[in-house]
């Protein structure tokens, strides 16, 4: 197996949020100024330690939690050791929520080299936002996007959700119409998953009917494609080839460094996850827990999510596996859902819809 001790992609996790959404199962905690200051001391230590193994950063992704809850001064302080590492062609994304964003913050992001923003919009419908426990005013989104563009940040993505309680096909369509008004190049769209540990999970909220969810997904793909967006990953659409370069690192089976409370990384063939407990992190640092990765299966699982598929030659080179031979039965079983194009095994649109079943079948082959 190829060992790569030096990654060129870095994920930084900011675990603070101004409120906790009832569906959320991420590593997050309510914003607290004292904790943020203590967390900053610890994460800056972790950044300095991890950067010793890195020459340059090609993709930097600050996610959360809600990174935009940090004040400009706190963000400055977080950035100071990272900026000199950015390579010439870097992509630097920050996740933001509309309610914690301002013109001043966007200016500060731009000054520190941020060139991509992922905005958590979730829906433009005030009633659905209320169900989701989100507190922003959807009528502000258009202005906010314009302010990003005015600051010179043109690589913009928003997150939307579907399969929400009381959301029908028409509502999903309306949200997409609002998205098109923004004239931006990227959309990530996720169905609501009722995680056991979330507030919704504990309240026994029921998921929407599976058939309705499948119809909504099909409609989303159709509408997005008809507006010139490429369906390049199961939940992602891009125009003008503005793919998320950072996420492509995950999907292309490459290694990356994770920094911060609750962050995960993948280095030297292993995955690690730092402690999710903010007090433990502040007191003792990252305390990563390592796990072995079933690397060949991971390559299939990630590759089939994208329209680029699994590179069959790369699979042979890295893991000495001839997937056409080893996965012959599964590939035969999904004749209309899997295809081989340019030595890549890819999902067709119907395959994307059946991805879970396809992966379960591949998993059996790799067990
Ligand atoms: S969904 Fe996002 S904003 Fe809401 S609590 Fe979770 S991390 Fe915070």
PDB file of N, CA and C in Angstrom, residues 60 72 90 111 167 188 227 279 292 307 330 343 355:
ATOM      1  N   UNK A  60      -7.769  24.079   1.963  1.00  0.00           N
ATOM      2  CA  UNK A  60      -8.000  24.318   3.392  1.00  0.00           C
ATOM      3  C   UNK A  60      -9.508  24.483   3.554  1.00  0.00           C
ATOM      4  N   UNK A  72     -13.998  38.548  14.387  1.00  0.00           N
ATOM      5  CA  UNK A  72     -12.903  38.807  13.437  1.00  0.00           C
ATOM      6  C   UNK A  72     -11.557  38.592  14.130  1.00  0.00           C
ATOM      7  N   UNK A  90      -4.328  27.489  -4.302  1.00  0.00           N
ATOM      8  CA  UNK A  90      -5.097  26.918  -3.200  1.00  0.00           C
ATOM      9  C   UNK A  90      -6.611  27.168  -3.323  1.00  0.00           C
ATOM     10  N   UNK A 111      -9.464  39.100   3.159  1.00  0.00           N
ATOM     11  CA  UNK A 111      -8.090  39.553   3.439  1.00  0.00           C
ATOM     12  C   UNK A 111      -7.183  38.392   3.845  1.00  0.00           C
ATOM     13  N   UNK A 167     -42.743  18.929   3.959  1.00  0.00           N
ATOM     14  CA  UNK A 167     -42.197  19.500   2.721  1.00  0.00           C
ATOM     15  C   UNK A 167     -42.600  18.588   1.562  1.00  0.00           C
ATOM     16  N   UNK A 188     -25.040  22.036  -2.560  1.00  0.00           N
ATOM     17  CA  UNK A 188     -25.023  20.739  -1.874  1.00  0.00           C
ATOM     18  C   UNK A 188     -26.408  20.570  -1.280  1.00  0.00           C
ATOM     19  N   UNK A 227     -30.925  23.109 -15.636  1.00  0.00           N
ATOM     20  CA  UNK A 227     -30.380  24.469 -15.494  1.00  0.00           C
ATOM     21  C   UNK A 227     -28.864  24.494 -15.706  1.00  0.00           C
ATOM     22  N   UNK A 279     -14.242  20.224  26.635  1.00  0.00           N
ATOM     23  CA  UNK A 279     -13.462  20.383  27.881  1.00  0.00           C
ATOM     24  C   UNK A 279     -12.209  19.518  27.839  1.00  0.00           C
ATOM     25  N   UNK A 292      -8.312   1.454  11.773  1.00  0.00           N
ATOM     26  CA  UNK A 292      -7.853   0.938  10.483  1.00  0.00           C
ATOM     27  C   UNK A 292      -8.934   1.218   9.446  1.00  0.00           C
ATOM     28  N   UNK A 307     -19.487  11.353 -10.079  1.00  0.00           N
ATOM     29  CA  UNK A 307     -19.712  11.012 -11.487  1.00  0.00           C
ATOM     30  C   UNK A 307     -18.406  10.574 -12.139  1.00  0.00           C
ATOM     31  N   UNK A 330     -21.217  -8.404  -8.607  1.00  0.00           N
ATOM     32  CA  UNK A 330     -21.979  -7.191  -8.248  1.00  0.00           C
ATOM     33  C   UNK A 330     -22.182  -6.328  -9.494  1.00  0.00           C
ATOM     34  N   UNK A 343     -11.956   3.311 -18.288  1.00  0.00           N
ATOM     35  CA  UNK A 343     -11.295   2.579 -17.195  1.00  0.00           C
ATOM     36  C   UNK A 343     -11.722   3.095 -15.816  1.00  0.00           C
ATOM     37  N   UNK A 355     -27.310   3.626  -4.510  1.00  0.00           N
ATOM     38  CA  UNK A 355     -25.918   3.500  -4.065  1.00  0.00           C
ATOM     39  C   UNK A 355     -25.779   2.658  -2.799  1.00  0.00           C
TER      40      UNK A 355
END
